[in-house]
Amino acid sequence: MSVRVRIAPSPTGPFHIGTARTALFNMLFARRHGGTYIVRVEDTDVARSTSAFESDILAGLRWLGLGADEGVQLDGEVGDRGPYRQSQRTARYTEIAAQLHAQGSAYYCFCTPAELEAERTAREAAKLPPRYSNRCRSVDPNDAATRRAAGESAALRFRIPDGPVVIDDLVRGRVEIDAATLGGDLVILRADGSPLYHFTVVVDDVDMGITHVIRGEDHLSNTPKHILIFQALGATLPRFAHLPLILNADRTKMSKRKSQTALADYRAEGFLQEALINFLALLGWSTGSEDEVLPMDELVQRFDLDHVQKAGAVFDRQRLEWLNGQWIRKLAPADLLARLRPFYDDAATDGRIGRPARDEEILALIPLIQERIPLLSSAITLTDFFFTDGAAPDVATLTPKRWDVATTLAALEAARPIIADAIGEGDAVLLHADDPLEGTLRALAETHGWKAGDLFMALRVAATGRTATPPLFDSMRLLGRAAVLARIDAAIARLRG
Ligand code: GLU
């Protein structure tokens, strides 16, 4: 039997990093076993589901390379086991609910909201966990039919049998849960006929021939309910695998309120798709080796559920940035240019850089920054001075920490003619080669008893306005003679007061 797995996001919020991790594990499992990876949309919660959230999720999946083999894609549905959106499957849920009712696995419940509320309060007062009393189980089916025909409103409840439910989990091993803890018989259709999640998820998994349900551990407590419904439907049980929770650094659960969970925010910061995939794969799974930088095809070859851990997986932001830096270094210049392009465009639009950056300018900068940026967005702060002709920095900024204003002024005046001699327009960058300019400036520093580091800092701030830049001499070469001298002159004027 070929493997069929699925993710079933609810479009009730932006694409969540945890959903991305679940999607990836399902995709890897499917690829590893030559199976099919299905995306379906759980939009039964009409009040909270929106098509904007759905698009965000589908676009995020596509960007990560986790678009569906079957089911809902950004531009439509593929597959012959649909529809794959729950909102379009109502007739099917009604049909299966009727079947469960006909076979005695479900019954009509006439309890009013007020009665249920009274039950709840009574149990709460007795310090008991909430649980429906199952009292409508005893309503005679003929009476129930008459009452419904007379227009009385009724929900349909699934009869939870007594006894233990065993989950044979591929990650957590054998988990046994007493059905008595499941909260009593389960509403599967509300009085208005709308179906509920625990029911629809099982109908979908059966209809779509799902062989493995791989999802977050937060669903572990739901699984017994699902197993009982599978059994009532006479369906083959899928295998279950519950993935560890994703935790913040302080080991609290990652939540929308406390943590950055929207994939779009990571993308906007300039994390690469490759780095996020690599990082998410290691969020609860390990290769069993030291290897950390792993492309998708290698993940597919190595992935298995045996090495998924039970303990919560800490989301280590530093590791993610480190991985991102590694992936940025691997990119060919043209590829890195394409990824940087939108960041420079946005920066030009919102004024963080003074003018649009041309392709050849970014390409010229790439050798200076590729090894230094943890995020694509870091390129902007590192290189904004190439595109911005701001006013000279103020005196305090221009003056290196260990220097006074007079020394700074003297140093810039002494360095200016040396730079005017050494730099032309459109010079090639020298990268790691020894730059003759450096030797000359070191000699100048020595003559005056200055520390070379202080002189370089004074020049750096004068030429770029920043204390952290790509290598100084190459940065000046890229800026070109006229621009560098103009900035040094402006700095000198500022220091003269
Ligand atoms: N809609 C559920 C969620 O987003 C998916 C449940 C499942 O995978 O069974 O968490």
Short mmCIF file of C-alpha atoms and ligand atoms in Angstrom, two decimals, residues 6 8-10 42 197 201 215 219, ligand 1:
data_model
loop_
_atom_site.label_atom_id
_atom_site.label_comp_id
_atom_site.label_asym_id
_atom_site.label_seq_id
_atom_site.Cartn_x
_atom_site.Cartn_y
_atom_site.Cartn_z
CA ARG A 6 -1.50 15.03 4.64
CA ALA A 8 -4.66 19.98 7.15
CA PRO A 9 -4.12 23.61 8.07
CA SER A 10 -6.96 25.75 9.34
CA GLU A 42 -9.85 22.66 7.39
CA TYR A 197 -13.43 18.98 13.63
CA VAL A 201 -10.90 15.08 10.16
CA ARG A 215 1.00 16.04 13.25
CA HIS A 219 -3.22 16.72 18.88
N1 GLU B 1 -6.51 21.70 11.42
C1 GLU B 1 -5.64 21.09 12.34
C2 GLU B 1 -4.55 22.05 12.72
O1 GLU B 1 -4.33 23.00 12.00
C3 GLU B 1 -4.98 19.86 11.74
C4 GLU B 1 -5.33 18.66 12.47
C5 GLU B 1 -4.72 17.40 11.93
O2 GLU B 1 -3.62 17.43 11.37
O3 GLU B 1 -5.35 16.38 12.08
O4 GLU B 1 -3.91 21.88 13.74
#
